[in-house]
Amino acid sequence: MLNRLSRPAALALCALPVVALLAVAGFAPLPFSVAQPGPTTNVLGDDDGKAVIEITGAPTRDTSGALRAVTIVATGPDASVHLGDVLDGWFAENRAIMPRDSVYPAGNSTKEIEAHNKKEMKGSQDAATEAALSYLGDDSGKVRVTLQLGDVGGPSAGLLFSLGIVDMLDGDGSGGELTGGKSIAGTGTIDDNGKVGAVGGVSLKVQAADRDGATVFLVPKAECADAKASAPKSMRLIPVSTLRGAVTALTDLEKDSGSVPSC
């Protein structure tokens, strides 16, 4: 005959599988990446001792402002992220927990992912150059643009590359600088026609821009809400959807025309 367990003993026995599962979950790697604000780079300046934007075949202008491409850094595709990391990230303002598949292509090796990111960056640079020269009406057969940004991968610096090319070749179109001498940051993909696309991780990128002294942030229009979630009151958030719109916003900002849109 089986002895009947007391209620406390029965509850304790039932809780054992739950405790065991929680213990396993605490040590088992989870399919997430932890992201945080990364470095920013002035595309009008140098990176690793080399000009980020090099232009030949046309005269370029001196610039004193900054156009900062912003990044996020995430745990690598092979990193083990555990329950404690996820819980810490959820409660930290300067970190974000993202599904690993949204950061890295599923099933790819680290080398394959690096190659994929470099390919995306190269495509982004080509599109940025095409969009900028098309906007300016320059003959791309005469003007040669070389872009390089260290080990940064992906397409999210496209808009800033295009703006940098425009500033170096034409400024604000009236003899002044496109930046107005300010430190301006931003993010956004760009296609050959100058259309700006969303990128993800915007709230963290705004934090990186603020940390590095930017006072204006250009954000893809669809991601305004994410940018506002972490932007300080001192930072001007400007929504953009095209290269032409971004250039117009910056020239209007320089003139203090009062017509610059805000998130």
mmCIF file of N, CA, C and O in Angstrom, residues 31-91:
data_model
loop_
_atom_site.group_PDB
_atom_site.id
_atom_site.type_symbol
_atom_site.label_atom_id
_atom_site.label_comp_id
_atom_site.label_asym_id
_atom_site.label_seq_id
_atom_site.Cartn_x
_atom_site.Cartn_y
_atom_site.Cartn_z
ATOM 1 N N PRO A 31 18.531 31.351 -27.992
ATOM 2 C CA PRO A 31 18.705 31.880 -29.367
ATOM 3 C C PRO A 31 18.531 33.402 -29.452
ATOM 4 O O PRO A 31 17.708 33.906 -30.214
ATOM 5 N N PHE A 32 19.293 34.125 -28.644
ATOM 6 C CA PHE A 32 19.216 35.582 -28.637
ATOM 7 C C PHE A 32 20.604 36.187 -28.776
ATOM 8 O O PHE A 32 21.617 35.533 -28.525
ATOM 9 N N SER A 33 20.633 37.460 -29.168
ATOM 10 C CA SER A 33 21.856 38.263 -29.158
ATOM 11 C C SER A 33 21.604 39.475 -28.273
ATOM 12 O O SER A 33 20.482 40.003 -28.224
ATOM 13 N N VAL A 34 22.636 39.902 -27.582
ATOM 14 C CA VAL A 34 22.562 41.100 -26.755
ATOM 15 C C VAL A 34 23.263 42.227 -27.502
ATOM 16 O O VAL A 34 24.438 42.110 -27.847
ATOM 17 N N ALA A 35 22.536 43.308 -27.771
ATOM 18 C CA ALA A 35 23.086 44.430 -28.538
ATOM 19 C C ALA A 35 23.215 45.662 -27.657
ATOM 20 O O ALA A 35 22.459 45.840 -26.697
ATOM 21 N N GLN A 36 24.167 46.521 -27.992
ATOM 22 C CA GLN A 36 24.363 47.774 -27.269
ATOM 23 C C GLN A 36 24.922 48.830 -28.223
ATOM 24 O O GLN A 36 25.331 48.507 -29.337
ATOM 25 N N PRO A 37 24.912 50.115 -27.810
ATOM 26 C CA PRO A 37 25.425 51.160 -28.697
ATOM 27 C C PRO A 37 26.871 50.886 -29.098
ATOM 28 O O PRO A 37 27.696 50.503 -28.270
ATOM 29 N N GLY A 38 27.169 51.076 -30.377
ATOM 30 C CA GLY A 38 28.512 50.851 -30.889
ATOM 31 C C GLY A 38 29.228 52.153 -31.195
ATOM 32 O O GLY A 38 28.742 53.242 -30.868
ATOM 33 N N PRO A 39 30.377 52.078 -31.851
ATOM 34 C CA PRO A 39 31.124 53.287 -32.200
ATOM 35 C C PRO A 39 30.444 54.081 -33.309
ATOM 36 O O PRO A 39 29.635 53.543 -34.065
ATOM 37 N N THR A 40 30.759 55.351 -33.392
ATOM 38 C CA THR A 40 30.299 56.194 -34.492
ATOM 39 C C THR A 40 31.522 56.675 -35.273
ATOM 40 O O THR A 40 32.609 56.790 -34.725
ATOM 41 N N THR A 41 31.328 56.951 -36.549
ATOM 42 C CA THR A 41 32.431 57.409 -37.400
ATOM 43 C C THR A 41 31.979 58.584 -38.242
ATOM 44 O O THR A 41 30.931 58.530 -38.887
ATOM 45 N N ASN A 42 32.773 59.643 -38.238
ATOM 46 C CA ASN A 42 32.499 60.799 -39.080
ATOM 47 C C ASN A 42 32.900 60.465 -40.513
ATOM 48 O O ASN A 42 34.086 60.333 -40.822
ATOM 49 N N VAL A 43 31.929 60.339 -41.401
ATOM 50 C CA VAL A 43 32.233 59.942 -42.778
ATOM 51 C C VAL A 43 32.950 61.047 -43.549
ATOM 52 O O VAL A 43 33.481 60.819 -44.637
ATOM 53 N N LEU A 44 32.975 62.260 -42.986
ATOM 54 C CA LEU A 44 33.708 63.358 -43.603
ATOM 55 C C LEU A 44 35.171 63.368 -43.169
ATOM 56 O O LEU A 44 35.945 64.206 -43.636
ATOM 57 N N GLY A 45 35.525 62.454 -42.274
ATOM 58 C CA GLY A 45 36.878 62.403 -41.753
ATOM 59 C C GLY A 45 37.605 61.126 -42.112
ATOM 60 O O GLY A 45 37.389 60.552 -43.185
ATOM 61 N N ASP A 46 38.463 60.683 -41.198
ATOM 62 C CA ASP A 46 39.287 59.494 -41.417
ATOM 63 C C ASP A 46 38.834 58.343 -40.535
ATOM 64 O O ASP A 46 38.234 58.547 -39.483
ATOM 65 N N ASP A 47 39.145 57.154 -40.971
ATOM 66 C CA ASP A 47 38.933 55.948 -40.180
ATOM 67 C C ASP A 47 40.164 55.072 -40.351
ATOM 68 O O ASP A 47 40.504 54.694 -41.466
ATOM 69 N N ASP A 48 40.834 54.795 -39.258
ATOM 70 C CA ASP A 48 42.058 53.986 -39.321
ATOM 71 C C ASP A 48 43.119 54.637 -40.207
ATOM 72 O O ASP A 48 43.852 53.947 -40.928
ATOM 73 N N GLY A 49 43.180 55.949 -40.167
ATOM 74 C CA GLY A 49 44.199 56.651 -40.935
ATOM 75 C C GLY A 49 43.879 56.867 -42.393
ATOM 76 O O GLY A 49 44.693 57.443 -43.129
ATOM 77 N N LYS A 50 42.715 56.440 -42.852
ATOM 78 C CA LYS A 50 42.332 56.598 -44.256
ATOM 79 C C LYS A 50 41.028 57.390 -44.344
ATOM 80 O O LYS A 50 40.153 57.261 -43.487
ATOM 81 N N ALA A 51 40.933 58.219 -45.384
ATOM 82 C CA ALA A 51 39.701 58.982 -45.591
ATOM 83 C C ALA A 51 38.541 58.020 -45.819
ATOM 84 O O ALA A 51 38.650 57.084 -46.607
ATOM 85 N N VAL A 52 37.437 58.246 -45.127
ATOM 86 C CA VAL A 52 36.262 57.391 -45.317
ATOM 87 C C VAL A 52 35.717 57.570 -46.736
ATOM 88 O O VAL A 52 35.314 56.606 -47.389
ATOM 89 N N ILE A 53 35.725 58.817 -47.224
ATOM 90 C CA ILE A 53 35.255 59.106 -48.579
ATOM 91 C C ILE A 53 36.404 59.738 -49.367
ATOM 92 O O ILE A 53 36.930 60.784 -48.966
ATOM 93 N N GLU A 54 36.789 59.108 -50.450
ATOM 94 C CA GLU A 54 37.804 59.666 -51.346
ATOM 95 C C GLU A 54 37.156 59.917 -52.704
ATOM 96 O O GLU A 54 36.519 59.028 -53.272
ATOM 97 N N ILE A 55 37.321 61.140 -53.203
ATOM 98 C CA ILE A 55 36.703 61.514 -54.473
ATOM 99 C C ILE A 55 37.777 62.026 -55.428
ATOM 100 O O ILE A 55 38.598 62.870 -55.058
ATOM 101 N N THR A 56 37.781 61.506 -56.633
ATOM 102 C CA THR A 56 38.671 61.993 -57.687
ATOM 103 C C THR A 56 37.834 62.343 -58.907
ATOM 104 O O THR A 56 36.707 61.863 -59.070
ATOM 105 N N GLY A 57 38.392 63.209 -59.763
ATOM 106 C CA GLY A 57 37.681 63.592 -60.978
ATOM 107 C C GLY A 57 36.823 64.822 -60.821
ATOM 108 O O GLY A 57 36.177 65.267 -61.768
ATOM 109 N N ALA A 58 36.801 65.408 -59.602
ATOM 110 C CA ALA A 58 36.028 66.626 -59.354
ATOM 111 C C ALA A 58 36.606 67.307 -58.130
ATOM 112 O O ALA A 58 37.110 66.632 -57.213
ATOM 113 N N PRO A 59 36.572 68.635 -58.069
ATOM 114 C CA PRO A 59 37.073 69.339 -56.884
ATOM 115 C C PRO A 59 36.178 69.061 -55.679
ATOM 116 O O PRO A 59 34.961 68.939 -55.813
ATOM 117 N N THR A 60 36.799 68.964 -54.511
ATOM 118 C CA THR A 60 36.032 68.738 -53.280
ATOM 119 C C THR A 60 36.174 69.950 -52.358
ATOM 120 O O THR A 60 37.093 70.746 -52.490
ATOM 121 N N ARG A 61 35.247 70.048 -51.424
ATOM 122 C CA ARG A 61 35.194 71.179 -50.514
ATOM 123 C C ARG A 61 35.732 70.770 -49.145
ATOM 124 O O ARG A 61 35.625 69.613 -48.744
ATOM 125 N N ASP A 62 36.285 71.754 -48.415
ATOM 126 C CA ASP A 62 36.676 71.514 -47.026
ATOM 127 C C ASP A 62 35.419 71.546 -46.160
ATOM 128 O O ASP A 62 34.496 72.328 -46.404
ATOM 129 N N THR A 63 35.369 70.680 -45.169
ATOM 130 C CA THR A 63 34.212 70.623 -44.280
ATOM 131 C C THR A 63 34.672 70.697 -42.835
ATOM 132 O O THR A 63 35.740 70.196 -42.487
ATOM 133 N N SER A 64 33.874 71.336 -41.998
ATOM 134 C CA SER A 64 34.238 71.435 -40.581
ATOM 135 C C SER A 64 33.241 70.715 -39.673
ATOM 136 O O SER A 64 33.536 70.429 -38.518
ATOM 137 N N GLY A 65 32.065 70.418 -40.195
ATOM 138 C CA GLY A 65 31.083 69.701 -39.395
ATOM 139 C C GLY A 65 31.348 68.207 -39.421
ATOM 140 O O GLY A 65 32.387 67.740 -39.888
ATOM 141 N N ALA A 66 30.406 67.442 -38.900
ATOM 142 C CA ALA A 66 30.547 65.979 -38.869
ATOM 143 C C ALA A 66 29.243 65.318 -39.292
ATOM 144 O O ALA A 66 28.157 65.798 -38.965
ATOM 145 N N LEU A 67 29.382 64.252 -40.060
ATOM 146 C CA LEU A 67 28.259 63.378 -40.401
ATOM 147 C C LEU A 67 28.598 62.001 -39.843
ATOM 148 O O LEU A 67 29.421 61.282 -40.415
ATOM 149 N N ARG A 68 28.002 61.670 -38.722
ATOM 150 C CA ARG A 68 28.393 60.465 -37.999
ATOM 151 C C ARG A 68 27.517 59.260 -38.342
ATOM 152 O O ARG A 68 26.314 59.253 -38.087
ATOM 153 N N ALA A 69 28.148 58.259 -38.941
ATOM 154 C CA ALA A 69 27.478 56.971 -39.138
ATOM 155 C C ALA A 69 27.513 56.236 -37.806
ATOM 156 O O ALA A 69 28.555 56.174 -37.150
ATOM 157 N N VAL A 70 26.383 55.711 -37.394
ATOM 158 C CA VAL A 70 26.288 55.077 -36.075
ATOM 159 C C VAL A 70 26.101 53.571 -36.219
ATOM 160 O O VAL A 70 25.586 53.083 -37.216
ATOM 161 N N THR A 71 26.523 52.841 -35.209
ATOM 162 C CA THR A 71 26.441 51.385 -35.252
ATOM 163 C C THR A 71 25.949 50.839 -33.920
ATOM 164 O O THR A 71 25.922 51.549 -32.902
ATOM 165 N N ILE A 72 25.564 49.586 -33.945
ATOM 166 C CA ILE A 72 25.369 48.829 -32.710
ATOM 167 C C ILE A 72 26.324 47.640 -32.751
ATOM 168 O O ILE A 72 26.751 47.217 -33.821
ATOM 169 N N VAL A 73 26.670 47.136 -31.587
ATOM 170 C CA VAL A 73 27.483 45.927 -31.511
ATOM 171 C C VAL A 73 26.661 44.862 -30.793
ATOM 172 O O VAL A 73 25.930 45.153 -29.849
ATOM 173 N N ALA A 74 26.764 43.641 -31.275
ATOM 174 C CA ALA A 74 25.973 42.545 -30.712
ATOM 175 C C ALA A 74 26.879 41.359 -30.425
ATOM 176 O O ALA A 74 27.951 41.216 -31.030
ATOM 177 N N THR A 75 26.451 40.540 -29.487
ATOM 178 C CA THR A 75 27.189 39.307 -29.216
ATOM 179 C C THR A 75 27.278 38.494 -30.497
ATOM 180 O O THR A 75 26.359 38.495 -31.317
ATOM 181 N N GLY A 76 28.394 37.827 -30.700
ATOM 182 C CA GLY A 76 28.652 37.111 -31.941
ATOM 183 C C GLY A 76 27.719 35.944 -32.168
ATOM 184 O O GLY A 76 27.028 35.478 -31.246
ATOM 185 N N PRO A 77 27.677 35.457 -33.389
ATOM 186 C CA PRO A 77 26.760 34.358 -33.731
ATOM 187 C C PRO A 77 27.065 33.070 -32.971
ATOM 188 O O PRO A 77 26.180 32.223 -32.817
ATOM 189 N N ASP A 78 28.301 32.920 -32.501
ATOM 190 C CA ASP A 78 28.670 31.714 -31.754
ATOM 191 C C ASP A 78 28.640 31.926 -30.251
ATOM 192 O O ASP A 78 28.966 31.008 -29.485
ATOM 193 N N ALA A 79 28.286 33.139 -29.794
ATOM 194 C CA ALA A 79 28.292 33.438 -28.354
ATOM 195 C C ALA A 79 27.146 32.713 -27.658
ATOM 196 O O ALA A 79 26.072 32.517 -28.228
ATOM 197 N N SER A 80 27.377 32.319 -26.419
ATOM 198 C CA SER A 80 26.344 31.676 -25.605
ATOM 199 C C SER A 80 25.646 32.741 -24.757
ATOM 200 O O SER A 80 26.270 33.375 -23.913
ATOM 201 N N VAL A 81 24.385 32.950 -25.026
ATOM 202 C CA VAL A 81 23.576 33.900 -24.268
ATOM 203 C C VAL A 81 22.640 33.111 -23.368
ATOM 204 O O VAL A 81 21.889 32.249 -23.840
ATOM 205 N N HIS A 82 22.685 33.394 -22.076
ATOM 206 C CA HIS A 82 21.917 32.620 -21.099
ATOM 207 C C HIS A 82 20.773 33.455 -20.531
ATOM 208 O O HIS A 82 20.654 34.653 -20.809
ATOM 209 N N LEU A 83 19.935 32.807 -19.722
ATOM 210 C CA LEU A 83 18.759 33.457 -19.167
ATOM 211 C C LEU A 83 19.130 34.713 -18.383
ATOM 212 O O LEU A 83 18.458 35.739 -18.484
ATOM 213 N N GLY A 84 20.216 34.644 -17.618
ATOM 214 C CA GLY A 84 20.649 35.809 -16.846
ATOM 215 C C GLY A 84 20.989 36.987 -17.736
ATOM 216 O O GLY A 84 20.667 38.143 -17.422
ATOM 217 N N ASP A 85 21.634 36.714 -18.879
ATOM 218 C CA ASP A 85 21.972 37.784 -19.828
ATOM 219 C C ASP A 85 20.709 38.423 -20.394
ATOM 220 O O ASP A 85 20.625 39.646 -20.555
ATOM 221 N N VAL A 86 19.733 37.574 -20.703
ATOM 222 C CA VAL A 86 18.480 38.068 -21.273
ATOM 223 C C VAL A 86 17.735 38.942 -20.263
ATOM 224 O O VAL A 86 17.261 40.040 -20.595
ATOM 225 N N LEU A 87 17.657 38.485 -19.024
ATOM 226 C CA LEU A 87 16.967 39.259 -17.980
ATOM 227 C C LEU A 87 17.672 40.579 -17.722
ATOM 228 O O LEU A 87 17.027 41.624 -17.585
ATOM 229 N N ASP A 88 18.997 40.559 -17.669
ATOM 230 C CA ASP A 88 19.758 41.800 -17.476
ATOM 231 C C ASP A 88 19.502 42.772 -18.617
ATOM 232 O O ASP A 88 19.319 43.978 -18.416
ATOM 233 N N GLY A 89 19.488 42.252 -19.852
ATOM 234 C CA GLY A 89 19.292 43.099 -21.015
ATOM 235 C C GLY A 89 17.921 43.731 -21.073
ATOM 236 O O GLY A 89 17.763 44.879 -21.497
ATOM 237 N N TRP A 90 16.914 42.992 -20.642
ATOM 238 C CA TRP A 90 15.548 43.512 -20.668
ATOM 239 C C TRP A 90 15.380 44.722 -19.754
ATOM 240 O O TRP A 90 14.562 45.598 -19.997
ATOM 241 N N PHE A 91 16.152 44.765 -18.683
ATOM 242 C CA PHE A 91 16.004 45.847 -17.703
ATOM 243 C C PHE A 91 17.064 46.929 -17.855
ATOM 244 O O PHE A 91 17.125 47.845 -17.043
#
